[in-house]
Amino acid sequence: MNETFPNWLKQRANLTPNRLAVKAENEELTFDELYKRVQNRVKQLISHGVKRDDHIGVLMKNSVDMIEVIHALFSVGAIAVLLNHRLTNQELAFQLSDAEAVSVICHEELAGKLGEKVNVIVVDHLKEIESPVYIEEIEEFKADQVATIMYTSGTTGYPKGVLQTFGNHWSSAIGSALNLGIVQEDRWLLAVPLFHISGLSILFRSVIYGIGIVLFERFDAKKMNRAILEDGVTIVSVVTTMLNQMLVDLGHNKYPESFRCMLAGGGPVPKDLLEKSLTKQIPVFQTYGMTETSSQIVTLSPEYSMKKVGSAGKPLFLCQMKIMQNGRECSPFEEGEIFVKGPTITKGYWKREEATKNGFTNGWFHTGDQGYIDNHGFLYVLDRRSDLIISGGENVYPAEIENVLLSYPAVQDAGVVGIEDKKWGQVPYAFLVTTEKIDREDLLAYCQERLAKYKVPHHITFLEELPRNASNKLLRKDLRKYLEKGMSK
Amino acid sequence: MNETFPNWLKQRANLTPNRLAVKAENEELTFDELYKRVQNRVKQLISHGVKRDDHIGVLMKNSVDMIEVIHALFSVGAIAVLLNHRLTNQELAFQLSDAEAVSVICHEELAGKLGEKVNVIVVDHLKEIESPVYIEEIEEFKADQVATIMYTSGTTGYPKGVLQTFGNHWSSAIGSALNLGIVQEDRWLLAVPLFHISGLSILFRSVIYGIGIVLFERFDAKKMNRAILEDGVTIVSVVTTMLNQMLVDLGHNKYPESFRCMLAGGGPVPKDLLEKSLTKQIPVFQTYGMTETSSQIVTLSPEYSMKKVGSAGKPLFLCQMKIMQNGRECSPFEEGEIFVKGPTITKGYWKREEATKNGFTNGWFHTGDQGYIDNHGFLYVLDRRSDLIISGGENVYPAEIENVLLSYPAVQDAGVVGIEDKKWGQVPYAFLVTTEKIDREDLLAYCQERLAKYKVPHHITFLEELPRNASNKLLRKDLRKYLEKGMSK
């Protein structure tokens, strides 16, 4: 239907100019104020050469600046390539080059992470510029137009750029609204990274619903609890490890009745944590989603959290799911690969036609995750993409770490799996086969240069050989079994 | 983007099977129960020959049956042609023939209104049928697929079928949600006709949001107030005349705090009525919309109702509006024709290519209504389609009445305008030029056979000639002036 939307921020500022848009630690903006700031940013960016259809990297920490820049890029008609600032210089260089980004907008403190191949626009300096540039603000967003690109690895070892359209983000916000409801007084606490879909999706919900964001640069259990207890926050997005720390900090306090949703991503919440949440009046909505589905696509409502422990719930209204095995749809309780369908799902990977083609069958996206659906339509996720490690809410792909390990002298073979960790949920564990003895510290230093901190293995074990099948495919399951045996010793 | 939706009722029954779907005077159904009823209706309809893509008339009074039939037609893949049961046999025959309806589903008491040219399926008899028909239920609705056809007249005198797609209805429900919010406990009182877009749109909101309908066959101030006071109703759709009667019936009572929206269509609500509503805790949302916009497209929130008396408000989030005059966009406060744009707007009129072509410019729909927008973006509607009469919430088109009057022997010329009426808002007033003296009662009897009751003129005045301009166009403004003078005498 070739649908278009009125420019979201402009329309929101027109409809409800005086409602709170964002409240950060040191400032508060209404939608009208935010829109005026963004109009100024648009001028600044155009005067720095940013043009329609440009791919522009965004290397920033959660901040009002970052919200302004993202909206401004949409108003210019440029595509925002959202970069994880925890990545190493090498990882960033790869993503920027792959994305064909012509410029990167960054905070000054992060500029050192960028090489000389790309035009760097330091947002802190932009503030001083006031130029009389003629702006032709984008009045309408097209549903099938790419708004953002986010990198995710998968099994290939090299990150792929996920294309997220305005239609994807819109449908995600609407699907979530039909599940969680919309209340004009809502305030959504945003302490997960804006460069991840979990954070970015809150920015879209804010402007589409007309509700305020309470913004934090980073997770801080004490400050977040204070915002919930004293500052009218009604919804918070977290990963399990954050929820745990918030409950510890909360002590004997309870959340106010107006608090209506703790949206928890990154795997099922353990039963004891759910029980603790119940006693503190915290309705936990567990979700399952990924960069390719533009945030949550399956959600478990609190009314089912104790009846369906371990389930990820049911799809959003606009979405569908099924379990497939060898081209056949599975019966209830039968295990297979989780397929999902709906308007929140990416149209593919940037410049990766093969990966895009392999990722879909008749419009259904193959998540690569294993699971089953019970006889009442609830999804149970058994294993994320067989090899995915989720560490403190960040996705860690073993193949990416293995690639780096294999590039180190004397490393002949490498295999990485996740191991349970009290603080982070999971951390990477590396198994190596080497041709000579190597120094553990040297190897870790090498990894730290090339991999974001959360990807660097926490443990290394040296083996004679790695378990591989006849076609030489690494058997990560066997490595995990090895770990379980080792731990039970 | 060629968007599809999962079958709305099926998805809703899958997601929240146990929530209330509809509560009528004698029965209550959950979404799961409603879905099972509809599955049975699908079998019944198929066994009566209803097929995918058929145009099927629906001539029913508000009832659970009617809700079932509408959903069932969508599940079969047929298009529902919604018929106003207040129309005369002749008017119905015209619409059914124009719409190329192959069958009409009707309540037994209304079957007498149908001729022999069309296959009549009496829903009351269907109940007995239980047949083992194989059903291939429609699993997905396409956004650009026509779901419903509703007739509206306009200036031509002959009603035109407005094509409403699934995408139109979806966008209307979502636009309304972004304005009014969604609360899981909502119950929407439906006492306006389901054959009008004001009623039908509530059916869609119910299944898309997962909220209950409290259904009434017809308007009854006392019963409706009781439902609000005792039965958890939080939202009601009314026209001004209904609101007035409800306030009178309410006496010294007040609505509960949980009551959150009185959605009032059919012209601005008079100031004294707004003031009375305020004292009784009734938040009045005034709306402007039409069959072609699939219900409300502009709404005034209660926070502005006293500051912007007479305004229709601002567009829904997905929609845009502007005022045009001679192909030029007007400045604030400048009067012109109201143009609207957005995904809720019809793709055109059934088999009326010319009317469709003339109705749009670059995707903007010409409402035919006059108005202006103030400097804060609020719309003021000055005059509905110059000649439109709104009587008790029904649209009455003078040209249609004039056509009937002109067909009466000895009537040489006829002009119809609306006159204020305490009970109905407006009623039709006819001016006639005749070649000989005619009997008033005979003429009215003639009209009653050919026109729905609310279209039959309440007053007739005989004149020597009617005011017409050089190109012989009737000057209704002058007729209205004549009335004003007459009344001030």
Short mmCIF file of N, CA, C and O in Angstrom, two decimals, chain A residues 341-386:
data_model
loop_
_atom_site.label_atom_id
_atom_site.label_comp_id
_atom_site.label_asym_id
_atom_site.label_seq_id
_atom_site.Cartn_x
_atom_site.Cartn_y
_atom_site.Cartn_z
N LYS A 341 6.96 -14.18 11.56
CA LYS A 341 6.50 -13.41 10.41
C LYS A 341 5.78 -12.16 10.91
O LYS A 341 5.12 -12.21 11.94
N GLY A 342 5.93 -11.09 10.18
CA GLY A 342 5.21 -9.88 10.58
C GLY A 342 5.92 -8.63 10.10
O GLY A 342 7.07 -8.68 9.63
N PRO A 343 5.23 -7.50 10.20
CA PRO A 343 5.76 -6.24 9.66
C PRO A 343 6.91 -5.64 10.47
O PRO A 343 7.45 -4.62 10.07
N THR A 344 7.26 -6.26 11.60
CA THR A 344 8.39 -5.74 12.38
C THR A 344 9.70 -6.35 11.90
O THR A 344 10.76 -5.94 12.35
N ILE A 345 9.61 -7.30 10.99
CA ILE A 345 10.82 -8.05 10.63
C ILE A 345 11.60 -7.39 9.49
O ILE A 345 11.03 -6.98 8.48
N THR A 346 12.91 -7.32 9.68
CA THR A 346 13.84 -6.72 8.70
C THR A 346 13.57 -7.21 7.28
O THR A 346 13.13 -8.34 7.09
N LYS A 347 13.87 -6.34 6.31
CA LYS A 347 13.77 -6.85 4.94
C LYS A 347 15.07 -7.52 4.50
O LYS A 347 15.15 -8.03 3.40
N GLY A 348 16.07 -7.51 5.36
CA GLY A 348 17.28 -8.24 5.05
C GLY A 348 18.54 -7.57 5.56
O GLY A 348 18.49 -6.61 6.31
N TYR A 349 19.67 -8.13 5.14
CA TYR A 349 20.97 -7.64 5.57
C TYR A 349 21.58 -6.80 4.46
O TYR A 349 21.52 -7.16 3.29
N TRP A 350 22.18 -5.71 4.87
CA TRP A 350 22.82 -4.78 3.94
C TRP A 350 23.90 -5.48 3.11
O TRP A 350 24.84 -6.06 3.67
N LYS A 351 23.72 -5.48 1.80
CA LYS A 351 24.70 -6.05 0.86
C LYS A 351 24.98 -7.54 1.07
O LYS A 351 26.05 -8.02 0.66
N ARG A 352 24.09 -8.24 1.75
CA ARG A 352 24.29 -9.67 1.97
C ARG A 352 23.11 -10.43 1.39
O ARG A 352 22.25 -10.91 2.13
N GLU A 353 23.09 -10.48 0.06
CA GLU A 353 21.94 -11.09 -0.59
C GLU A 353 21.76 -12.56 -0.22
O GLU A 353 20.65 -13.04 -0.04
N GLU A 354 22.91 -13.24 -0.14
CA GLU A 354 22.86 -14.67 0.15
C GLU A 354 22.27 -14.90 1.55
O GLU A 354 21.36 -15.71 1.72
N ALA A 355 22.82 -14.17 2.51
CA ALA A 355 22.34 -14.32 3.90
C ALA A 355 20.86 -13.94 3.99
O ALA A 355 20.09 -14.58 4.72
N THR A 356 20.47 -12.91 3.25
CA THR A 356 19.06 -12.49 3.26
C THR A 356 18.18 -13.59 2.69
O THR A 356 17.16 -13.95 3.27
N LYS A 357 18.63 -14.13 1.54
CA LYS A 357 17.85 -15.19 0.89
C LYS A 357 17.70 -16.41 1.81
O LYS A 357 16.61 -16.96 1.95
N ASN A 358 18.81 -16.76 2.46
CA ASN A 358 18.77 -17.93 3.32
C ASN A 358 17.99 -17.70 4.60
O ASN A 358 17.64 -18.64 5.32
N GLY A 359 17.76 -16.44 4.91
CA GLY A 359 17.10 -16.12 6.18
C GLY A 359 15.59 -16.21 6.13
O GLY A 359 14.93 -16.13 7.17
N PHE A 360 15.03 -16.34 4.94
CA PHE A 360 13.57 -16.30 4.81
C PHE A 360 13.03 -17.45 3.96
O PHE A 360 13.68 -17.88 3.01
N THR A 361 11.81 -17.90 4.29
CA THR A 361 11.05 -18.82 3.43
C THR A 361 9.62 -18.30 3.36
O THR A 361 8.95 -18.22 4.39
N ASN A 362 9.17 -17.94 2.19
CA ASN A 362 7.80 -17.41 2.00
C ASN A 362 7.44 -16.32 3.01
O ASN A 362 6.35 -16.34 3.58
N GLY A 363 8.37 -15.42 3.24
CA GLY A 363 8.08 -14.32 4.15
C GLY A 363 8.29 -14.64 5.63
O GLY A 363 8.17 -13.77 6.48
N TRP A 364 8.58 -15.89 5.92
CA TRP A 364 8.85 -16.28 7.31
C TRP A 364 10.36 -16.17 7.57
O TRP A 364 11.16 -16.71 6.82
N PHE A 365 10.73 -15.51 8.66
CA PHE A 365 12.14 -15.35 9.02
C PHE A 365 12.58 -16.52 9.90
O PHE A 365 11.91 -16.88 10.87
N HIS A 366 13.73 -17.08 9.57
CA HIS A 366 14.30 -18.18 10.36
C HIS A 366 15.12 -17.56 11.48
O HIS A 366 16.17 -16.96 11.21
N THR A 367 14.69 -17.72 12.70
CA THR A 367 15.44 -17.07 13.79
C THR A 367 16.75 -17.78 14.08
O THR A 367 17.65 -17.20 14.67
N GLY A 368 16.84 -19.06 13.70
CA GLY A 368 18.03 -19.82 14.06
C GLY A 368 17.94 -20.34 15.49
O GLY A 368 18.79 -21.11 15.94
N ASP A 369 16.91 -19.92 16.21
CA ASP A 369 16.73 -20.38 17.59
C ASP A 369 15.84 -21.62 17.62
O ASP A 369 14.95 -21.79 16.80
N GLN A 370 16.10 -22.47 18.59
CA GLN A 370 15.32 -23.69 18.76
C GLN A 370 14.24 -23.49 19.82
O GLN A 370 14.45 -22.76 20.79
N GLY A 371 13.12 -24.15 19.63
CA GLY A 371 12.06 -24.04 20.63
C GLY A 371 10.86 -24.88 20.29
O GLY A 371 10.89 -25.66 19.34
N TYR A 372 9.81 -24.74 21.09
CA TYR A 372 8.55 -25.41 20.79
C TYR A 372 7.40 -24.54 21.28
O TYR A 372 7.61 -23.57 22.03
N ILE A 373 6.20 -24.88 20.81
CA ILE A 373 4.99 -24.16 21.21
C ILE A 373 4.09 -25.15 21.92
O ILE A 373 3.89 -26.27 21.42
N ASP A 374 3.56 -24.77 23.08
CA ASP A 374 2.71 -25.72 23.81
C ASP A 374 1.29 -25.73 23.22
O ASP A 374 1.00 -25.04 22.25
N ASN A 375 0.41 -26.53 23.84
CA ASN A 375 -0.94 -26.68 23.27
C ASN A 375 -1.84 -25.46 23.48
O ASN A 375 -2.97 -25.42 23.03
N HIS A 376 -1.35 -24.45 24.19
CA HIS A 376 -2.10 -23.20 24.31
C HIS A 376 -1.44 -22.05 23.57
O HIS A 376 -1.79 -20.89 23.78
N GLY A 377 -0.46 -22.37 22.73
CA GLY A 377 0.14 -21.34 21.89
C GLY A 377 1.27 -20.55 22.55
O GLY A 377 1.65 -19.49 22.05
N PHE A 378 1.82 -21.04 23.65
CA PHE A 378 2.94 -20.35 24.30
C PHE A 378 4.27 -20.89 23.76
O PHE A 378 4.46 -22.10 23.67
N LEU A 379 5.16 -19.95 23.47
CA LEU A 379 6.48 -20.34 22.95
C LEU A 379 7.46 -20.62 24.08
O LEU A 379 7.52 -19.88 25.07
N TYR A 380 8.24 -21.65 23.91
CA TYR A 380 9.37 -21.94 24.80
C TYR A 380 10.63 -21.93 23.95
O TYR A 380 10.72 -22.69 22.98
N VAL A 381 11.56 -21.04 24.29
CA VAL A 381 12.82 -20.97 23.56
C VAL A 381 13.80 -21.89 24.27
O VAL A 381 14.04 -21.76 25.47
N LEU A 382 14.33 -22.87 23.53
CA LEU A 382 15.22 -23.85 24.16
C LEU A 382 16.65 -23.39 24.10
O LEU A 382 17.43 -23.60 25.01
N ASP A 383 17.02 -22.76 23.01
CA ASP A 383 18.42 -22.46 22.79
C ASP A 383 18.48 -21.34 21.78
O ASP A 383 17.89 -21.43 20.72
N ARG A 384 19.18 -20.26 22.13
CA ARG A 384 19.34 -19.18 21.17
C ARG A 384 20.34 -19.61 20.10
O ARG A 384 21.44 -20.02 20.44
N ARG A 385 19.98 -19.53 18.86
CA ARG A 385 20.86 -19.82 17.71
C ARG A 385 21.96 -20.80 18.05
O ARG A 385 23.14 -20.50 17.82
N SER A 386 21.65 -21.87 18.66
CA SER A 386 22.59 -22.90 19.12
C SER A 386 23.82 -22.32 19.82
O SER A 386 24.12 -22.68 20.94
#
